[in-house]
Coordinates of C-alpha atoms in Angstrom, one line a residue:
Chain A
M1 CA -8.1 -23.7 27.5
V2 CA -4.9 -24.4 25.6
K3 CA -1.9 -22.1 25.9
I4 CA -0.4 -21.7 22.4
V5 CA 2.8 -20.3 20.9
L6 CA 2.5 -19.4 17.2
V7 CA 5.7 -19.7 15.2
G8 CA 4.9 -17.8 12.0
A9 CA 2.6 -14.8 11.2
G10 CA 1.5 -15.5 7.7
N11 CA -2.0 -16.2 6.3
V12 CA -2.5 -19.6 7.9
A13 CA -1.1 -18.4 11.3
T14 CA -3.3 -15.4 11.2
H15 CA -6.6 -17.2 10.5
L16 CA -5.7 -20.2 12.7
G17 CA -4.6 -18.0 15.6
K18 CA -7.7 -15.9 15.4
A19 CA -10.0 -19.0 15.3
L20 CA -8.2 -20.7 18.2
K21 CA -8.3 -17.5 20.3
D22 CA -12.0 -17.0 19.5
A23 CA -12.6 -20.5 20.7
G24 CA -11.3 -19.5 24.1
N25 CA -7.7 -20.5 23.9
E26 CA -4.7 -18.3 24.8
I27 CA -2.0 -17.3 22.4
L28 CA 1.0 -16.5 24.5
Q29 CA 3.6 -15.6 21.8
V30 CA 3.8 -14.9 18.1
F31 CA 7.1 -15.4 16.5
S32 CA 8.1 -14.0 13.1
K33 CA 11.5 -13.1 11.7
T34 CA 9.8 -9.9 10.4
E35 CA 9.2 -7.7 13.3
R36 CA 6.3 -5.9 11.7
S37 CA 4.4 -9.1 11.0
A38 CA 5.1 -10.4 14.5
N39 CA 3.8 -7.2 16.0
L40 CA 0.7 -7.0 13.8
L41 CA -0.5 -10.5 14.6
A42 CA 0.5 -10.5 18.2
Q43 CA -1.5 -7.3 18.7
K44 CA -4.6 -9.0 17.1
L45 CA -4.2 -12.0 19.3
E46 CA -3.3 -10.1 22.5
A47 CA 0.0 -12.1 22.5
N48 CA 3.6 -11.2 23.0
S49 CA 5.6 -10.5 19.9
I50 CA 9.0 -12.1 19.4
V51 CA 11.6 -12.1 16.6
T52 CA 14.2 -14.5 18.1
I53 CA 13.6 -18.3 18.3
S54 CA 15.5 -18.5 21.6
D55 CA 12.9 -16.2 23.2
I56 CA 10.2 -18.8 22.8
I57 CA 8.9 -19.8 26.3
L58 CA 8.6 -23.4 27.4
N59 CA 5.4 -23.2 29.4
A60 CA 2.9 -23.4 26.6
D61 CA 0.8 -26.5 25.9
L62 CA 1.2 -26.4 22.1
Y63 CA 3.6 -24.9 19.6
I64 CA 2.2 -24.3 16.1
I65 CA 4.8 -23.9 13.3
S66 CA 3.1 -22.1 10.4
I67 CA 5.7 -20.9 8.0
T68 CA 6.4 -21.5 4.3
D69 CA 7.6 -25.0 3.5
D70 CA 10.8 -23.5 2.1
N71 CA 11.8 -22.0 5.5
A72 CA 10.4 -24.6 7.9
D73 CA 13.5 -26.8 8.0
Q74 CA 15.7 -23.9 9.1
I75 CA 13.3 -22.9 11.9
I76 CA 12.7 -26.5 13.1
D77 CA 16.5 -27.0 13.3
Q78 CA 16.6 -24.2 15.9
L79 CA 13.7 -25.3 18.0
T80 CA 14.3 -27.4 21.1
L81 CA 11.0 -28.0 22.9
K82 CA 12.0 -31.2 24.8
N83 CA 8.7 -33.0 25.4
K84 CA 6.3 -30.1 24.5
L85 CA 3.7 -30.9 21.8
V86 CA 4.7 -29.2 18.5
V87 CA 2.8 -29.3 15.2
H88 CA 3.2 -27.8 11.8
T89 CA 0.4 -26.7 9.5
S90 CA 1.9 -27.8 6.2
G91 CA 0.1 -29.9 3.6
F92 CA 3.5 -30.9 2.2
L93 CA 6.0 -31.5 5.0
S94 CA 6.1 -34.9 6.7
M95 CA 5.3 -35.1 10.3
D96 CA 8.6 -36.8 11.3
I97 CA 10.7 -33.7 10.6
L98 CA 9.4 -32.4 14.0
G99 CA 11.0 -35.4 15.8
Q100 CA 14.2 -33.4 16.2
S101 CA 12.4 -30.6 18.1
S102 CA 10.4 -32.6 20.6
T103 CA 9.3 -36.1 21.6
N104 CA 5.7 -35.1 21.1
Y105 CA 4.6 -33.9 17.7
G106 CA 2.0 -33.9 15.0
V107 CA 0.3 -32.1 12.1
F108 CA -2.6 -29.6 12.2
Y109 CA -3.4 -28.9 8.5
P110 CA -6.4 -26.7 7.7
L111 CA -7.2 -27.3 4.0
Q112 CA -8.1 -23.9 2.6
T113 CA -6.7 -21.0 0.7
F114 CA -6.2 -18.1 3.0
S115 CA -5.7 -14.4 2.3
K116 CA -5.2 -11.9 5.0
S117 CA -7.7 -9.6 3.5
R118 CA -10.6 -12.1 3.5
E119 CA -12.5 -13.6 6.4
V120 CA -13.0 -17.3 6.1
D121 CA -15.5 -19.5 7.9
M122 CA -13.2 -21.9 9.7
K123 CA -16.1 -24.1 10.9
S124 CA -16.5 -25.7 7.5
I125 CA -12.8 -26.1 6.7
P126 CA -11.4 -29.7 7.0
V127 CA -8.6 -29.9 9.5
C128 CA -6.3 -32.8 8.9
I129 CA -4.7 -34.2 12.0
E130 CA -1.8 -36.5 12.5
A131 CA 0.2 -37.2 15.6
N132 CA 3.0 -39.5 16.9
T133 CA 1.0 -40.9 19.8
T134 CA -2.7 -41.6 20.4
E135 CA -2.7 -39.2 23.3
N136 CA -1.3 -36.4 21.1
Y137 CA -3.8 -37.3 18.4
Q138 CA -6.7 -37.0 20.8
F139 CA -5.5 -33.7 22.2
L140 CA -5.2 -32.2 18.6
K141 CA -8.5 -33.7 17.5
S142 CA -10.2 -32.1 20.5
L143 CA -8.6 -28.7 19.8
A144 CA -9.5 -28.9 16.1
S145 CA -13.1 -29.7 16.9
E146 CA -13.3 -26.4 18.7
I147 CA -12.8 -24.5 15.5
S148 CA -14.1 -26.9 12.8
T149 CA -16.9 -29.4 12.3
D150 CA -14.8 -31.4 9.8
V151 CA -11.7 -32.9 11.6
R152 CA -10.0 -35.9 9.9
E153 CA -7.2 -38.2 10.6
I154 CA -4.9 -38.0 7.6
N155 CA -1.4 -39.6 7.5
S156 CA 1.6 -37.9 5.9
E157 CA 1.4 -39.9 2.7
Q158 CA -2.3 -39.1 2.2
R159 CA -1.7 -35.4 3.1
K160 CA 1.0 -35.1 0.4
V161 CA -1.6 -36.3 -2.2
L162 CA -4.2 -34.0 -0.7
H163 CA -1.8 -31.1 -1.1
L164 CA -1.1 -32.0 -4.7
A165 CA -4.9 -32.4 -5.4
A166 CA -5.4 -29.0 -3.8
V167 CA -3.0 -27.5 -6.3
F168 CA -5.3 -28.8 -9.1
A169 CA -8.5 -27.8 -7.3
C170 CA -7.4 -24.3 -6.3
N171 CA -4.1 -22.9 -7.8
F172 CA -4.7 -24.1 -11.3
P173 CA -8.3 -23.0 -11.6
N174 CA -7.3 -19.6 -10.3
F175 CA -4.6 -19.5 -13.1
M176 CA -7.4 -20.3 -15.6
Y177 CA -9.3 -17.3 -14.2
T178 CA -6.3 -15.0 -14.8
I179 CA -6.1 -16.2 -18.4
A180 CA -9.8 -15.6 -18.9
E181 CA -9.5 -12.1 -17.4
Q182 CA -6.6 -11.3 -19.8
M183 CA -8.6 -12.4 -22.8
L184 CA -11.6 -10.2 -21.9
H185 CA -9.3 -7.3 -21.0
D186 CA -7.7 -7.5 -24.5
Q187 CA -11.2 -7.1 -26.0
D188 CA -12.3 -4.3 -23.7
M189 CA -14.6 -6.5 -21.8
D190 CA -14.9 -6.7 -18.1
F191 CA -13.9 -9.7 -15.9
S192 CA -17.1 -9.2 -13.9
M193 CA -19.0 -10.9 -16.7
L194 CA -17.4 -14.2 -15.8
K195 CA -18.0 -14.0 -12.1
P196 CA -21.4 -15.7 -11.9
L197 CA -20.1 -18.5 -14.2
I198 CA -17.0 -19.1 -12.1
L199 CA -19.1 -19.2 -8.9
E200 CA -21.7 -21.5 -10.4
T201 CA -19.0 -23.9 -11.7
A202 CA -17.6 -24.2 -8.1
Q203 CA -21.1 -24.5 -6.6
K204 CA -22.1 -27.2 -9.0
V205 CA -19.5 -29.6 -7.7
Q206 CA -20.7 -29.1 -4.2
F207 CA -23.7 -31.2 -5.3
L208 CA -22.6 -33.1 -8.5
E209 CA -19.6 -35.3 -9.1
P210 CA -17.2 -33.1 -11.2
L211 CA -17.4 -35.6 -14.0
N212 CA -21.2 -35.2 -14.2
A213 CA -20.8 -31.4 -14.1
Q214 CA -18.3 -31.3 -17.0
T215 CA -19.6 -29.3 -20.0
G216 CA -18.0 -27.5 -23.0
P217 CA -16.8 -28.1 -26.5
A218 CA -14.2 -30.7 -25.7
F219 CA -16.6 -32.8 -23.6
R220 CA -19.3 -32.6 -26.4
G221 CA -16.6 -33.3 -29.0
D222 CA -17.6 -30.2 -30.9
H223 CA -14.7 -30.0 -33.3
T224 CA -15.9 -26.9 -35.2
V225 CA -15.8 -24.9 -32.0
M226 CA -12.4 -26.3 -30.9
Q227 CA -10.9 -25.5 -34.3
T228 CA -12.1 -21.9 -34.2
H229 CA -10.7 -21.6 -30.6
N230 CA -7.4 -22.9 -31.9
E231 CA -7.3 -20.3 -34.7
M232 CA -8.2 -17.6 -32.2
L233 CA -5.2 -18.6 -30.1
K234 CA -2.7 -18.8 -32.9
N235 CA -0.7 -15.8 -31.7
H236 CA -0.5 -17.2 -28.2
P237 CA 1.4 -20.5 -28.6
D238 CA 1.5 -21.2 -24.9
L239 CA -2.3 -20.8 -24.5
K240 CA -2.9 -22.8 -27.7
E241 CA -0.8 -25.7 -26.3
L242 CA -2.6 -25.5 -23.0
Y243 CA -6.0 -25.4 -24.7
D244 CA -5.1 -28.5 -26.8
K245 CA -3.8 -30.4 -23.8
L246 CA -6.7 -29.7 -21.6
S247 CA -9.2 -30.4 -24.3
K248 CA -7.6 -33.7 -25.1
G249 CA -7.7 -34.5 -21.3
I250 CA -11.4 -33.7 -21.2
H251 CA -12.0 -35.8 -24.3
K252 CA -10.2 -38.8 -22.8
L253 CA -12.1 -38.4 -19.5
K254 CA -15.3 -38.7 -21.4
N255 CA -14.2 -41.8 -23.3
D256 CA -12.9 -43.5 -20.2
S257 CA -16.0 -42.8 -18.2
Chain B
M1 CA -46.0 -9.8 -22.8
V2 CA -44.0 -11.4 -25.6
K3 CA -45.1 -14.5 -27.4
I4 CA -42.2 -16.9 -27.9
V5 CA -41.4 -20.0 -29.8
L6 CA -38.5 -22.0 -28.4
V7 CA -36.5 -24.0 -30.9
G8 CA -34.6 -26.5 -28.7
A9 CA -35.3 -28.1 -25.4
G10 CA -31.8 -28.5 -23.9
N11 CA -30.3 -26.9 -20.7
V12 CA -30.3 -23.3 -22.0
A13 CA -33.8 -23.5 -23.5
T14 CA -35.1 -25.0 -20.3
H15 CA -33.7 -22.3 -18.0
L16 CA -34.3 -19.5 -20.4
G17 CA -37.9 -20.6 -21.2
K18 CA -38.7 -20.9 -17.5
A19 CA -37.3 -17.5 -16.7
L20 CA -39.1 -15.8 -19.6
K21 CA -42.4 -17.5 -18.7
D22 CA -42.0 -16.5 -15.0
A23 CA -41.5 -12.9 -16.1
G24 CA -45.0 -13.0 -17.6
N25 CA -44.3 -14.0 -21.2
E26 CA -46.0 -16.7 -23.2
I27 CA -44.2 -19.7 -24.6
L28 CA -46.3 -20.8 -27.6
Q29 CA -44.3 -23.8 -28.8
V30 CA -41.3 -25.9 -27.9
F31 CA -39.5 -27.7 -30.8
S32 CA -37.1 -30.6 -30.4
K33 CA -36.2 -33.4 -32.8
T34 CA -36.5 -35.6 -29.7
E35 CA -40.2 -36.0 -28.9
R36 CA -39.6 -36.7 -25.2
S37 CA -37.5 -33.6 -24.7
A38 CA -40.1 -31.5 -26.6
N39 CA -42.9 -32.9 -24.5
L40 CA -41.1 -32.5 -21.2
L41 CA -40.2 -28.9 -21.6
A42 CA -43.5 -27.9 -23.4
Q43 CA -45.4 -29.3 -20.4
K44 CA -43.3 -27.3 -17.9
L45 CA -43.9 -24.1 -19.9
E46 CA -47.6 -24.8 -20.8
A47 CA -46.6 -24.7 -24.5
N48 CA -47.4 -26.9 -27.5
S49 CA -44.8 -29.5 -28.3
I50 CA -43.7 -30.0 -31.9
V51 CA -41.0 -32.2 -33.5
T52 CA -41.2 -30.9 -37.1
I53 CA -39.8 -27.5 -38.1
S54 CA -42.6 -26.9 -40.6
D55 CA -45.1 -27.0 -37.7
I56 CA -43.6 -23.8 -36.3
I57 CA -46.3 -21.1 -36.3
L58 CA -45.7 -17.7 -37.6
N59 CA -47.7 -15.5 -35.2
A60 CA -45.1 -15.3 -32.4
D61 CA -43.1 -12.2 -31.5
L62 CA -39.8 -13.9 -31.0
Y63 CA -38.2 -17.2 -32.1
I64 CA -35.3 -18.4 -29.9
I65 CA -33.0 -21.0 -31.3
S66 CA -31.2 -22.8 -28.5
I67 CA -29.6 -25.9 -29.8
T68 CA -26.0 -27.2 -29.9
D69 CA -23.6 -25.2 -32.1
D70 CA -23.0 -28.4 -34.2
N71 CA -26.7 -28.7 -35.1
A72 CA -27.7 -25.1 -35.4
D73 CA -26.7 -24.7 -39.1
Q74 CA -29.0 -27.5 -40.1
I75 CA -32.0 -26.2 -38.2
I76 CA -31.4 -22.6 -39.4
D77 CA -31.3 -23.8 -43.0
Q78 CA -34.9 -25.1 -42.6
L79 CA -36.3 -22.0 -40.9
T80 CA -38.2 -19.4 -43.0
L81 CA -39.6 -16.8 -40.7
K82 CA -39.8 -13.9 -43.2
N83 CA -39.6 -10.7 -41.1
K84 CA -40.1 -12.3 -37.7
L85 CA -37.5 -11.6 -35.0
V86 CA -35.2 -14.6 -34.5
V87 CA -32.3 -15.0 -32.1
H88 CA -29.9 -17.7 -31.2
T89 CA -28.4 -18.2 -27.7
S90 CA -25.0 -19.3 -28.7
G91 CA -21.7 -17.8 -27.4
F92 CA -20.0 -19.2 -30.5
L93 CA -22.1 -18.6 -33.6
S94 CA -22.0 -15.3 -35.4
M95 CA -25.3 -13.3 -35.6
D96 CA -25.3 -13.2 -39.3
I97 CA -26.0 -16.9 -39.9
L98 CA -29.6 -16.0 -39.0
G99 CA -29.9 -13.6 -42.0
Q100 CA -31.1 -16.4 -44.2
S101 CA -34.1 -17.2 -41.9
S102 CA -35.4 -13.7 -41.4
T103 CA -34.8 -10.0 -42.0
N104 CA -34.9 -9.3 -38.3
Y105 CA -32.4 -11.2 -36.1
G106 CA -30.1 -11.0 -33.2
V107 CA -28.4 -12.9 -30.3
F108 CA -29.6 -13.5 -26.8
Y109 CA -26.7 -15.2 -25.0
P110 CA -26.9 -15.9 -21.3
L111 CA -23.4 -16.5 -20.0
Q112 CA -23.7 -19.3 -17.5
T113 CA -23.2 -23.1 -17.2
F114 CA -26.7 -24.7 -17.0
S115 CA -27.6 -28.2 -15.8
K116 CA -31.2 -29.3 -16.0
S117 CA -30.9 -30.6 -12.4
R118 CA -29.9 -27.3 -10.9
E119 CA -31.9 -24.2 -10.3
V120 CA -29.9 -21.1 -11.3
D121 CA -30.6 -17.5 -10.3
M122 CA -31.1 -15.9 -13.7
K123 CA -31.2 -12.4 -12.2
S124 CA -27.4 -12.2 -11.8
I125 CA -26.5 -13.9 -15.1
P126 CA -25.1 -11.5 -17.8
V127 CA -27.2 -11.6 -20.9
C128 CA -25.3 -10.6 -24.0
I129 CA -27.4 -8.9 -26.6
E130 CA -26.7 -8.2 -30.3
A131 CA -29.2 -7.3 -33.0
N132 CA -29.2 -6.3 -36.7
T133 CA -31.2 -3.1 -36.1
T134 CA -31.5 -0.6 -33.2
E135 CA -35.2 -1.5 -32.9
N136 CA -34.5 -5.2 -32.5
Y137 CA -31.7 -4.4 -30.1
Q138 CA -34.1 -2.3 -27.9
F139 CA -36.7 -5.0 -28.0
L140 CA -34.2 -7.7 -26.9
K141 CA -32.7 -5.5 -24.3
S142 CA -36.0 -4.8 -22.8
L143 CA -36.9 -8.5 -22.7
A144 CA -33.5 -9.5 -21.2
S145 CA -34.0 -6.9 -18.5
E146 CA -37.1 -8.7 -17.3
I147 CA -35.0 -11.7 -16.4
S148 CA -31.6 -10.3 -15.6
T149 CA -30.1 -7.2 -14.0
D150 CA -26.9 -7.5 -16.1
V151 CA -27.8 -7.0 -19.8
R152 CA -24.9 -6.0 -22.1
E153 CA -24.4 -5.2 -25.8
I154 CA -21.7 -7.6 -27.0
N155 CA -20.9 -7.9 -30.7
S156 CA -20.1 -11.2 -32.5
E157 CA -16.4 -10.8 -32.3
Q158 CA -16.4 -10.0 -28.6
R159 CA -18.8 -12.8 -27.9
K160 CA -16.5 -15.3 -29.5
V161 CA -13.7 -14.2 -27.2
L162 CA -16.1 -14.3 -24.2
H163 CA -17.0 -17.8 -25.1
L164 CA -13.4 -18.9 -25.3
A165 CA -12.7 -17.2 -22.0
A166 CA -15.7 -19.0 -20.5
V167 CA -14.0 -22.3 -21.5
F168 CA -11.0 -21.3 -19.4
A169 CA -13.2 -20.0 -16.6
C170 CA -15.6 -22.9 -16.4
N171 CA -14.8 -26.1 -18.4
F172 CA -11.1 -26.2 -17.6
P173 CA -11.4 -25.6 -13.9
N174 CA -14.1 -28.3 -13.7
F175 CA -11.6 -30.6 -15.4
M176 CA -9.1 -29.7 -12.7
Y177 CA -11.7 -30.7 -10.1
T178 CA -12.1 -34.1 -11.8
I179 CA -8.3 -34.7 -11.7
A180 CA -8.2 -33.7 -8.0
E181 CA -11.1 -36.1 -7.3
Q182 CA -9.4 -39.0 -9.0
M183 CA -6.2 -38.4 -6.9
L184 CA -8.1 -38.4 -3.7
H185 CA -10.1 -41.4 -4.7
D186 CA -6.9 -43.4 -5.4
Q187 CA -5.8 -42.8 -1.9
D188 CA -9.1 -43.6 -0.2
M189 CA -9.9 -40.0 0.5
D190 CA -13.1 -38.2 -0.2
F191 CA -13.7 -35.4 -2.7
S192 CA -15.8 -33.6 -0.1
M193 CA -12.5 -32.5 1.6
L194 CA -11.8 -30.2 -1.3
K195 CA -15.3 -28.6 -1.6
P196 CA -14.7 -25.7 0.8
L197 CA -11.4 -25.0 -1.0
I198 CA -13.0 -25.0 -4.5
L199 CA -15.8 -22.7 -3.4
E200 CA -13.5 -20.3 -1.6
T201 CA -11.2 -20.1 -4.7
A202 CA -14.2 -19.1 -6.8
Q203 CA -15.5 -16.7 -4.1
K204 CA -12.1 -15.0 -3.8
V205 CA -12.2 -13.7 -7.4
Q206 CA -15.6 -12.2 -6.9
F207 CA -13.7 -9.6 -4.8
L208 CA -10.0 -9.8 -5.8
E209 CA -8.3 -9.7 -9.2
P210 CA -7.4 -13.3 -10.0
L211 CA -3.8 -12.4 -10.2
N212 CA -3.9 -11.1 -6.6
A213 CA -5.7 -14.3 -5.5
Q214 CA -3.0 -16.6 -7.0
T215 CA -1.3 -18.8 -4.4
G216 CA 0.5 -22.1 -4.5
P217 CA 4.0 -23.5 -5.0
A218 CA 4.5 -22.3 -8.6
F219 CA 3.5 -18.8 -7.6
R220 CA 5.8 -18.8 -4.6
G221 CA 8.6 -20.4 -6.7
D222 CA 8.8 -23.2 -4.2
H223 CA 11.0 -25.7 -6.1
T224 CA 11.2 -28.3 -3.4
V225 CA 7.4 -28.8 -3.4
M226 CA 7.2 -28.7 -7.2
Q227 CA 10.0 -31.3 -7.5
T228 CA 8.2 -33.7 -5.1
H229 CA 4.9 -33.2 -7.0
N230 CA 6.7 -34.1 -10.2
E231 CA 8.0 -37.3 -8.6
M232 CA 4.5 -38.1 -7.3
L233 CA 3.1 -37.8 -10.9
K234 CA 5.9 -39.9 -12.5
N235 CA 3.5 -42.7 -13.4
H236 CA 1.0 -40.3 -14.9
P237 CA 2.8 -38.6 -17.8
D238 CA -0.2 -36.7 -19.0
L239 CA -0.8 -35.1 -15.5
K240 CA 2.9 -34.5 -15.1
E241 CA 3.1 -32.6 -18.3
L242 CA 0.0 -30.7 -17.4
Y243 CA 1.4 -29.8 -14.0
D244 CA 4.6 -28.6 -15.5
K245 CA 2.9 -26.5 -18.1
L246 CA 0.5 -24.9 -15.7
S247 CA 3.3 -24.3 -13.1
K248 CA 5.4 -22.6 -15.8
G249 CA 2.5 -20.5 -16.8
I250 CA 1.9 -19.4 -13.2
H251 CA 5.6 -18.6 -12.8
K252 CA 5.6 -16.5 -15.9
L253 CA 2.5 -14.7 -14.8
K254 CA 4.3 -13.7 -11.6
N255 CA 7.4 -12.5 -13.4
D256 CA 5.4 -10.5 -15.9
S257 CA 3.2 -8.8 -13.3

């Protein structure tokens, strides 16, 4: 059983904290600058709620910093944990920024999009581990294996690329969904019509290479369809440009493959 | 039981033909210019295989034209079905182009991305119906209800928008997946790491509005992350431009909402 202090009470902290507790570990404290957030998560995890960094106790085995990349620097600056093991959960930040807070540090990055309102099956989520010593790595790997079957050693350079790739694999597709929804909405149609298509598109690449799953007018080189789509978008210059750019990209993909 | 002639042997014809047969209807003939394709599907559907348009028999109840939008015109030009009910399965083509082939016509458009290698649960797929008479509409609606629980009346204008929205909801996200895969591949990482993320992103919008599911640096307005991503993409001008464009779109989305 590992004794843990959670620094942060956002989506990642919530899901990770719950999974770690369910696996039999103890969450001692939950810190958040926002008292309500700290209280809410602390209650769920049967932990103490704190809103001041200096109230963090020093008898835990692991300190997990799970706050937005923008605010992490500021929090890390204030943390002095001596030789206590501290990790962050960011896909973006390098591991070394933790070197000022402790002599033992690492990264514990679960690669998933978390919403507070949705349960997620942590077991299948890749957890990317990095640590400043072999011993710390083994400790984190063992802990990660309690909550996920997919634990990987990923260095800071790789993790940065992974994080960028995740923007393309998650944030940008979701933006495409919002565009599609708006189009249907404008014609009195319901977004629910597209839900099976969206799900199947994501399910396909669980089994096929994305290149082999590619379909559509740009991939077929169907210029009649693309021209009509262009005309349909003539009053939406941003979307028209986006359509062109993506279609050209898909066309190039086909020619290069 | 409806007697059907399938004109086309591609992905849509294959899945649709199978679903209609499984629902107890009879596929009399399968036409394809490519003999091998015609034979393959005809065998699956226990139908006769033909490669010449003039061999199409006139005693079926329904003729389903399911060929690429680029080739449809040419085939329809050659079809003379008198008063026999004929439909196409295209999201793009208007219904009226069938008026030259018969006095009874309509559209039977299943909104999904089909691959021959993947089974698809037709029951949940929206089937968009349009017809030139109420009688034809009722006939098609009744047939569609045998294979799907989601049958909708969608006119040609709406269907065109739906088809364009489907490009945004399916083809473009899949292109994003290929970009992400390439990024990981270049850093010796495996695409499988992103699979749970891709699936969850699609599953989220089955329950949440896409706008409420949007996450990522552009949505948060995290300029440090976006700047680093830009630097990482400096040797890939196409991707860099795409990243900028999509990020600006997401940012605008947040401000407008």
